[in-house]
Short mmCIF file of C-alpha atoms and ligand atoms in Angstrom, two decimals:
data_model
loop_
_atom_site.label_atom_id
_atom_site.label_comp_id
_atom_site.label_asym_id
_atom_site.label_seq_id
_atom_site.Cartn_x
_atom_site.Cartn_y
_atom_site.Cartn_z
CA MET A 1 -43.59 -15.61 61.00
CA ALA A 2 -39.85 -15.15 61.07
CA LYS A 3 -38.78 -11.66 61.60
CA ARG A 4 -36.93 -10.26 58.64
CA SER A 5 -33.33 -9.76 59.67
CA GLU A 6 -32.19 -6.21 59.45
CA VAL A 7 -29.44 -5.50 56.99
CA LYS A 8 -27.07 -2.82 57.99
CA ARG A 9 -26.01 -0.75 55.04
CA THR A 10 -22.88 1.25 55.03
CA VAL A 11 -23.35 4.33 52.95
CA PRO A 12 -20.14 5.63 51.34
CA PRO A 13 -19.30 9.17 52.31
CA ARG A 14 -20.61 11.62 49.80
CA GLN A 15 -18.05 12.55 47.20
CA ALA A 16 -17.40 16.20 47.09
CA THR A 17 -18.51 17.18 43.57
CA GLU A 18 -15.76 18.86 41.64
CA ALA A 19 -16.39 22.14 39.96
CA PRO A 20 -16.73 21.89 36.15
CA GLU A 21 -13.63 24.06 35.82
CA HIS A 22 -11.59 21.12 37.19
CA ASP A 23 -12.62 19.06 34.18
CA SER A 24 -11.82 21.88 31.89
CA ALA A 25 -8.38 22.43 33.48
CA ARG A 26 -7.67 18.72 33.23
CA LEU A 27 -8.61 18.72 29.54
CA GLU A 28 -6.47 21.80 28.94
CA ALA A 29 -3.48 20.11 30.62
CA LEU A 30 -4.06 16.99 28.53
CA PHE A 31 -4.14 19.03 25.31
CA ALA A 32 -1.03 20.98 26.29
CA SER A 33 1.00 17.92 27.24
CA ILE A 34 0.57 16.08 23.94
CA GLY A 35 3.39 16.64 21.48
CA GLU A 36 1.17 16.28 18.41
CA GLY A 37 -1.13 18.99 17.12
CA ILE A 38 -4.71 18.64 18.39
CA ILE A 39 -7.72 20.60 17.22
CA ALA A 40 -11.25 20.20 18.58
CA THR A 41 -14.27 21.45 16.68
CA ASN A 42 -17.95 21.64 17.43
CA GLU A 43 -20.61 19.99 15.25
CA ARG A 44 -20.44 22.84 12.72
CA GLY A 45 -16.67 22.51 12.30
CA ILE A 46 -15.90 25.64 14.35
CA ILE A 47 -12.57 25.30 16.16
CA THR A 48 -13.13 25.32 19.91
CA ARG A 49 -9.70 24.28 21.13
CA ILE A 50 -6.16 23.88 19.78
CA ASN A 51 -3.01 22.96 21.68
CA GLN A 52 0.36 24.72 21.56
CA ALA A 53 1.91 21.96 19.40
CA GLY A 54 -0.87 22.53 16.84
CA LEU A 55 -0.27 26.30 16.84
CA ASP A 56 3.49 25.78 16.43
CA LEU A 57 3.05 23.30 13.58
CA LEU A 58 0.74 25.64 11.71
CA GLY A 59 2.75 28.74 12.61
CA VAL A 60 -0.39 30.56 13.79
CA LYS A 61 -1.59 32.34 16.93
CA ARG A 62 -4.54 31.04 18.92
CA SER A 63 -6.60 34.07 17.89
CA ASP A 64 -5.97 33.25 14.19
CA VAL A 65 -7.93 30.02 14.45
CA ILE A 66 -10.10 29.83 17.53
CA ARG A 67 -13.84 30.23 16.86
CA LYS A 68 -13.10 30.14 13.11
CA HIS A 69 -14.33 27.46 10.74
CA PHE A 70 -11.79 24.63 10.45
CA LEU A 71 -11.90 24.56 6.64
CA SER A 72 -11.38 28.30 6.33
CA VAL A 73 -8.24 28.47 8.47
CA ILE A 74 -6.61 25.03 8.13
CA ILE A 75 -5.71 24.86 4.46
CA ALA A 76 -4.76 21.49 2.93
CA VAL A 77 -3.27 21.17 -0.54
CA HIS A 78 -2.11 18.54 -3.03
CA ASP A 79 1.59 18.09 -3.90
CA ASN A 80 1.17 20.58 -6.75
CA GLY A 81 -0.22 23.24 -4.38
CA THR A 82 -3.88 23.06 -5.49
CA PRO A 83 -6.35 23.00 -2.57
CA LEU A 84 -7.93 19.69 -1.62
CA ASP A 85 -11.57 19.31 -2.57
CA VAL A 86 -13.76 19.90 0.51
CA TYR A 87 -15.16 16.38 0.28
CA ASP A 88 -11.63 14.95 0.36
CA ARG A 89 -10.80 16.72 3.62
CA PRO A 90 -10.44 14.12 6.40
CA ILE A 91 -12.57 16.16 8.81
CA VAL A 92 -15.45 16.30 6.31
CA ARG A 93 -15.17 12.56 5.66
CA ALA A 94 -15.15 11.90 9.42
CA PHE A 95 -18.36 13.95 9.88
CA GLN A 96 -19.99 12.29 6.86
CA THR A 97 -19.13 8.72 7.79
CA GLY A 98 -19.16 8.98 11.58
CA LYS A 99 -15.87 7.04 11.52
CA THR A 100 -12.24 7.80 12.32
CA VAL A 101 -10.36 8.88 9.21
CA ASN A 102 -6.59 8.63 8.71
CA ALA A 103 -4.86 10.47 5.92
CA ARG A 104 -1.65 12.06 4.80
CA THR A 105 -1.85 15.58 3.50
CA LEU A 106 0.00 18.88 3.21
CA TYR A 107 -0.99 21.80 5.44
CA VAL A 108 -0.15 25.36 4.50
CA GLN A 109 1.62 27.17 7.33
CA LYS A 110 0.93 30.85 7.94
CA ASP A 111 4.07 31.88 6.01
CA GLY A 112 3.01 29.72 3.05
CA THR A 113 5.40 26.81 3.75
CA LEU A 114 3.90 23.37 3.02
CA LEU A 115 3.99 20.96 5.95
CA PRO A 116 3.51 17.21 5.29
CA VAL A 117 1.26 15.81 8.04
CA GLN A 118 -0.35 12.56 9.11
CA VAL A 119 -3.89 13.37 10.20
CA THR A 120 -6.34 11.34 12.30
CA VAL A 121 -9.84 12.77 12.75
CA SER A 122 -12.33 11.15 15.08
CA PRO A 123 -15.91 12.37 15.20
CA ILE A 124 -17.39 12.73 18.69
CA ILE A 125 -20.70 10.89 18.57
CA LEU A 126 -23.52 11.41 21.06
CA HIS A 127 -26.85 9.58 20.69
CA GLY A 128 -25.82 8.57 17.16
CA ARG A 129 -25.07 12.11 16.01
CA PRO A 130 -21.70 13.85 15.61
CA ILE A 131 -21.40 16.70 18.11
CA GLY A 132 -17.87 17.62 17.13
CA ALA A 133 -14.54 16.20 16.04
CA ILE A 134 -11.01 15.87 17.32
CA GLU A 135 -8.15 16.05 14.86
CA VAL A 136 -4.66 14.91 15.79
CA PHE A 137 -1.87 15.72 13.34
CA ARG A 138 1.87 15.21 13.28
CA ASP A 139 4.73 16.54 11.24
CA LEU A 140 6.07 14.00 8.72
CA THR A 141 9.04 16.05 7.51
CA ASN A 142 11.72 13.95 9.26
CA GLU A 143 10.04 10.67 8.34
CA ILE A 144 9.88 11.68 4.67
CA GLU A 145 13.49 12.82 4.76
CA SER A 146 14.72 9.55 6.27
CA ASP A 147 12.58 7.55 3.79
CA LYS A 148 14.21 9.49 0.99
CA LEU A 149 17.71 8.80 2.34
CA LYS A 150 16.82 5.11 2.59
CA SER A 151 15.49 5.05 -0.98
CA ASP A 152 18.55 6.92 -2.29
CA PHE A 153 20.81 4.42 -0.56
CA ILE A 154 18.94 1.43 -2.01
CA SER A 155 18.95 3.01 -5.43
CA ILE A 156 22.72 3.70 -5.40
CA ALA A 157 23.54 0.27 -3.94
CA SER A 158 21.38 -1.47 -6.55
CA HIS A 159 22.97 0.43 -9.42
CA GLN A 160 26.44 -0.41 -8.12
CA LEU A 161 25.56 -4.11 -7.80
CA ARG A 162 24.47 -4.28 -11.42
CA THR A 163 27.95 -3.86 -12.94
CA PRO A 164 29.71 -6.74 -11.15
CA LEU A 165 26.62 -8.87 -11.61
CA SER A 166 26.62 -8.46 -15.36
CA ALA A 167 30.32 -9.41 -15.40
CA ILE A 168 29.54 -12.57 -13.38
CA ASN A 169 26.72 -13.33 -15.79
CA MET A 170 28.81 -12.82 -18.90
CA TYR A 171 31.83 -14.85 -17.76
CA THR A 172 29.71 -17.68 -16.38
CA ARG A 173 27.89 -17.84 -19.70
CA MET A 174 31.22 -18.06 -21.49
CA LEU A 175 32.26 -20.90 -19.19
CA HIS A 176 28.91 -22.59 -19.82
CA ASP A 177 29.35 -22.31 -23.59
CA GLY A 178 32.83 -23.86 -23.43
CA LEU A 179 34.65 -20.67 -24.47
CA ALA A 180 37.26 -21.27 -21.73
CA GLY A 181 37.72 -24.92 -22.52
CA PRO A 182 35.47 -27.96 -22.35
CA VAL A 183 33.02 -28.23 -19.44
CA THR A 184 32.42 -31.65 -17.96
CA ASP A 185 28.92 -33.07 -17.34
CA GLU A 186 29.70 -32.88 -13.66
CA GLN A 187 30.56 -29.15 -13.81
CA LEU A 188 27.57 -28.09 -15.90
CA PRO A 189 24.88 -28.22 -13.15
CA TYR A 190 27.10 -26.02 -10.93
CA ILE A 191 27.39 -23.44 -13.69
CA ASP A 192 23.63 -23.57 -14.25
CA THR A 193 23.04 -22.90 -10.56
CA VAL A 194 25.29 -19.82 -10.70
CA LEU A 195 23.41 -18.54 -13.75
CA LEU A 196 20.06 -19.08 -12.05
CA SER A 197 21.20 -17.23 -8.94
CA VAL A 198 22.49 -14.34 -11.05
CA LYS A 199 19.10 -14.17 -12.76
CA ARG A 200 17.32 -14.06 -9.39
CA MET A 201 19.62 -11.37 -8.11
CA ASN A 202 19.04 -9.35 -11.25
CA THR A 203 15.28 -9.58 -10.75
CA LEU A 204 15.67 -8.48 -7.14
CA ILE A 205 17.81 -5.49 -8.13
CA ASN A 206 15.28 -4.46 -10.78
CA THR A 207 12.45 -4.75 -8.24
CA LEU A 208 14.36 -2.61 -5.72
CA LEU A 209 15.09 0.00 -8.36
CA ASN A 210 11.46 0.05 -9.47
CA ILE A 211 10.33 0.46 -5.87
CA THR A 212 12.66 3.38 -5.19
CA ARG A 213 11.48 4.96 -8.44
CA ILE A 214 7.81 4.52 -7.50
CA GLU A 215 8.30 5.80 -3.98
CA ALA A 216 10.00 8.90 -5.36
CA GLY A 217 6.90 9.42 -7.50
CA GLY A 218 8.99 8.78 -10.58
CA ILE A 219 7.03 6.09 -12.36
CA ILE A 220 7.00 6.96 -16.03
CA ILE A 221 4.00 5.80 -18.01
CA LYS A 222 4.60 5.31 -21.71
CA LYS A 223 1.43 4.46 -23.58
CA THR A 224 1.33 3.04 -27.07
CA MET A 225 -1.46 1.36 -29.04
CA LEU A 226 -1.36 -2.28 -27.98
CA GLN A 227 -2.96 -5.55 -28.95
CA LEU A 228 -3.64 -6.64 -25.37
CA ASP A 229 -4.64 -10.21 -26.24
CA GLU A 230 -1.24 -10.66 -27.87
CA LEU A 231 0.58 -8.92 -25.03
CA SER A 232 -1.15 -11.16 -22.48
CA GLN A 233 -0.20 -14.22 -24.51
CA GLU A 234 3.42 -13.04 -24.61
CA VAL A 235 3.58 -12.66 -20.82
CA LEU A 236 2.03 -16.06 -20.36
CA ALA A 237 4.53 -17.67 -22.75
CA GLU A 238 7.38 -16.61 -20.44
CA PHE A 239 5.88 -18.66 -17.62
CA ILE A 240 4.91 -21.83 -19.46
CA PRO A 241 8.30 -23.51 -18.84
CA ALA A 242 8.07 -22.81 -15.07
CA ALA A 243 4.49 -24.16 -14.96
CA GLU A 244 5.49 -27.28 -16.94
CA ALA A 245 8.44 -27.88 -14.63
CA LYS A 246 5.90 -28.21 -11.76
CA SER A 247 3.33 -30.09 -13.88
CA ILE A 248 0.89 -27.23 -13.33
CA SER A 249 -1.85 -27.11 -15.96
CA LEU A 250 -2.98 -23.79 -17.42
CA THR A 251 -6.34 -22.65 -18.72
CA VAL A 252 -6.20 -19.48 -20.77
CA ASP A 253 -9.17 -17.35 -21.73
CA LEU A 254 -8.24 -14.28 -23.74
CA PRO A 255 -10.43 -12.30 -26.13
CA GLU A 256 -9.54 -12.77 -29.77
CA ARG A 257 -8.45 -10.03 -32.13
CA MET A 258 -8.98 -7.16 -29.70
CA GLN A 259 -9.07 -3.60 -30.94
CA PRO A 260 -5.77 -1.82 -30.24
CA THR A 261 -5.86 -0.10 -26.84
CA SER A 262 -3.71 2.72 -25.52
CA ALA A 263 -1.69 1.32 -22.59
CA ASP A 264 1.81 0.89 -21.15
CA SER A 265 3.11 -2.51 -22.23
CA LEU A 266 6.03 -2.78 -19.75
CA LEU A 267 3.89 -1.95 -16.72
CA ILE A 268 1.07 -4.30 -17.73
CA LYS A 269 3.64 -7.06 -18.30
CA GLU A 270 5.16 -6.37 -14.89
CA ILE A 271 1.77 -6.74 -13.18
CA CYS A 272 0.55 -9.82 -15.07
CA GLY A 273 4.01 -11.42 -14.91
CA ASN A 274 4.17 -10.99 -11.14
CA LEU A 275 0.72 -12.48 -10.66
CA LEU A 276 1.52 -15.47 -12.88
CA SER A 277 4.89 -16.00 -11.23
CA ASN A 278 3.24 -15.99 -7.78
CA ALA A 279 0.49 -18.35 -8.92
CA ILE A 280 3.13 -20.84 -10.06
CA LYS A 281 5.33 -20.37 -6.98
CA TYR A 282 2.46 -20.77 -4.52
CA THR A 283 0.75 -23.75 -6.16
CA ALA A 284 1.83 -27.31 -5.39
CA PRO A 285 3.06 -29.54 -8.25
CA GLY A 286 0.15 -30.92 -10.26
CA GLY A 287 -2.01 -27.87 -9.53
CA HIS A 288 -4.00 -25.69 -11.88
CA ILE A 289 -3.91 -22.02 -12.92
CA GLU A 290 -6.38 -19.96 -14.94
CA PHE A 291 -5.38 -16.79 -16.72
CA SER A 292 -8.04 -14.64 -18.33
CA LEU A 293 -8.72 -11.18 -19.64
CA ILE A 294 -12.22 -9.73 -19.82
CA GLU A 295 -12.79 -6.62 -21.89
CA THR A 296 -15.76 -4.35 -21.28
CA ALA A 297 -16.58 -0.98 -22.81
CA LYS A 298 -14.83 0.78 -19.93
CA ASP A 299 -12.30 -1.63 -18.46
CA LEU A 300 -9.78 -4.37 -18.96
CA HIS A 301 -9.90 -7.01 -16.25
CA TRP A 302 -7.13 -9.57 -15.88
CA ILE A 303 -7.75 -12.51 -13.55
CA VAL A 304 -5.12 -14.98 -12.34
CA SER A 305 -6.58 -17.83 -10.35
CA ASP A 306 -4.85 -20.82 -8.76
CA ASN A 307 -5.71 -23.78 -6.58
CA GLY A 308 -2.54 -23.40 -4.55
CA TYR A 309 -1.60 -22.79 -0.93
CA GLY A 310 -3.87 -19.75 -0.54
CA ILE A 311 -3.34 -16.91 1.92
CA PRO A 312 -4.37 -17.37 5.58
CA ALA A 313 -7.24 -15.05 6.57
CA GLY A 314 -5.06 -13.41 9.24
CA SER A 315 -2.38 -12.43 6.68
CA GLN A 316 -4.67 -11.06 4.01
CA LYS A 317 -4.74 -7.47 5.26
CA ASN A 318 -0.92 -7.30 5.10
CA ILE A 319 -0.37 -8.91 1.74
CA PHE A 320 0.38 -5.68 -0.15
CA LEU A 321 2.84 -4.41 2.48
CA LYS A 322 6.53 -4.14 1.66
CA PHE A 323 8.54 -7.30 2.61
CA PHE A 324 5.44 -9.13 3.87
CA ARG A 325 5.28 -12.90 3.29
CA ALA A 326 2.46 -15.03 4.69
CA GLU A 327 3.38 -17.58 7.36
CA ASN A 328 1.94 -20.56 5.46
CA ILE A 329 4.59 -20.36 2.73
CA THR A 330 7.67 -19.61 4.83
CA ASN A 331 8.18 -23.33 5.57
CA LYS A 332 7.62 -24.33 1.93
CA ASP A 333 11.04 -23.36 0.60
CA VAL A 334 9.61 -20.97 -1.97
CA SER A 335 12.00 -18.10 -2.54
CA GLY A 336 10.70 -14.54 -2.47
CA THR A 337 11.16 -11.09 -1.03
CA GLY A 338 7.65 -9.87 -0.28
CA LEU A 339 8.19 -6.96 -2.66
CA GLY A 340 6.34 -8.03 -5.81
CA LEU A 341 2.76 -7.33 -4.74
CA TYR A 342 3.74 -4.06 -3.06
CA LEU A 343 5.36 -3.00 -6.32
CA ILE A 344 2.56 -4.00 -8.67
CA LYS A 345 -0.17 -2.57 -6.42
CA ASN A 346 1.63 0.77 -6.66
CA ILE A 347 2.01 0.39 -10.42
CA ALA A 348 -1.67 -0.53 -10.82
CA GLU A 349 -2.70 2.54 -8.84
CA SER A 350 -0.35 4.84 -10.78
CA LEU A 351 -2.12 3.60 -13.91
CA GLY A 352 -5.47 4.53 -12.35
CA GLY A 353 -6.32 0.85 -11.91
CA GLU A 354 -6.98 -1.51 -9.02
CA LEU A 355 -5.45 -4.72 -7.73
CA TRP A 356 -7.22 -7.01 -5.29
CA PHE A 357 -7.64 -10.68 -4.46
CA GLU A 358 -9.75 -13.35 -2.84
CA SER A 359 -8.09 -16.30 -1.19
CA ILE A 360 -8.80 -19.28 1.03
CA GLU A 361 -5.93 -21.11 2.68
CA ASP A 362 -5.33 -24.55 1.14
CA VAL A 363 -7.99 -23.89 -1.51
CA GLY A 364 -6.44 -21.20 -3.71
CA SER A 365 -6.23 -17.55 -4.65
CA THR A 366 -7.65 -15.29 -7.33
CA PHE A 367 -5.94 -12.01 -8.11
CA HIS A 368 -7.67 -9.27 -10.14
CA PHE A 369 -6.14 -6.37 -12.02
CA LEU A 370 -8.67 -3.87 -13.32
CA LEU A 371 -7.47 -1.18 -15.70
CA PRO A 372 -9.85 1.53 -16.87
CA LYS A 373 -9.56 2.24 -20.59
CA ASP A 374 -8.62 5.72 -21.73
CA PRO A 375 -11.77 7.66 -22.59
CA ALA A 376 -12.28 7.49 -26.37
P1 ADP B 401 7.18 -12.86 -2.83
O1 ADP B 401 6.44 -13.79 -3.72
O2 ADP B 401 8.51 -12.45 -3.38
O3 ADP B 401 7.27 -13.33 -1.42
P2 ADP B 401 4.99 -10.97 -3.23
O4 ADP B 401 4.90 -9.55 -2.80
O5 ADP B 401 4.79 -11.25 -4.67
O6 ADP B 401 6.40 -11.47 -2.72
O7 ADP B 401 3.92 -11.78 -2.39
C1 ADP B 401 3.81 -11.53 -1.00
C2 ADP B 401 3.26 -12.75 -0.31
O8 ADP B 401 1.89 -12.95 -0.73
C3 ADP B 401 3.95 -14.04 -0.66
O9 ADP B 401 5.12 -14.23 0.08
C4 ADP B 401 2.85 -15.06 -0.32
O10 ADP B 401 2.80 -15.27 1.07
C5 ADP B 401 1.56 -14.33 -0.72
N1 ADP B 401 1.08 -14.68 -2.07
C6 ADP B 401 1.18 -13.93 -3.18
N2 ADP B 401 0.57 -14.54 -4.24
C7 ADP B 401 0.06 -15.69 -3.76
C8 ADP B 401 -0.70 -16.77 -4.33
N3 ADP B 401 -1.06 -16.77 -5.62
N4 ADP B 401 -1.05 -17.78 -3.52
C9 ADP B 401 -0.71 -17.78 -2.20
N5 ADP B 401 0.01 -16.82 -1.60
C10 ADP B 401 0.38 -15.77 -2.36
#
């Protein structure tokens, strides 16, 4: 029987075990070196650690917060100064869901000043149970200030562009109507192109102004009693010429003789108009669009469905972002700014409603706008 060959093992030299205080010192240095505020809590929400940046941001001393309950010493409020409901606090949501929670909120500093912050809370999970949480927060003051400057600039520039644009519009119209002498058949298409471009630019300026207004929290909702079947029909009528020009067929399903409902006509028209305009823009000639409104006891639900280009799966999460346009339409020569959906999503949410969609590339898209009715 062959003798089993002996294997020589080299045993690595024994690592000198580091004292637990090394770990602790390392963690302390890590906390101290991060420029954002960091707070660690145990599983009961008691603050066990906070870094200097966190103390500075909150304007507190370590002894003010350490070993205190997070919710009793870190006060978060709404824009109007009322405290956030406990269940809306990111740390509570992180403990409840076991997931990382991101949120924007306002913290109250020790001297009462409100500090806008971006908060990320991650629960620390061990054997499936949260044993604590880490919150990272950063000051948004400068970001908000520069956003405001940007919005103010866009708003002023847009207002200033309106005046010369209306002059271009008026004089081109006069040329078109022969008020400056006869226009030849050859000249007419050029004049039409100028008028169309002016119209587009006007729409863009209005969109930019609406966006700056919304971002400044200045969306004004004016409700009146409306016949929403008629209003929906009116919006649709504006788009029939564009659909016909592309030989796109339309199916319309609206309730008949609806009871008057309290709603804002301009904002609803803006949302439905944008969805219809997109459906026409992003559907190939000969395609089909369905426009419907479903009324329930509680809600109004508009649906705009098309069998157009669809939205690639990879782009869907970005579709409501400002200036975002999906890559499948950028080579299709369809004009756009990527602002419409961002705008109407904000409008829908200011109305207390929701906007969402389903889409499959090269099959089509369905956009939904759900508006809760005012309680009777
Ligand atoms: P715009 O149409 O000016 O580009 P929007 O914000 O209205 O801006 O739309 C953003 C993007 O969403 C579009 O550029 C397009 O990629 C995609 N999209 C919107 N509606 C549809 C639709 N019905 N079908 C396919 N893609 C759409």
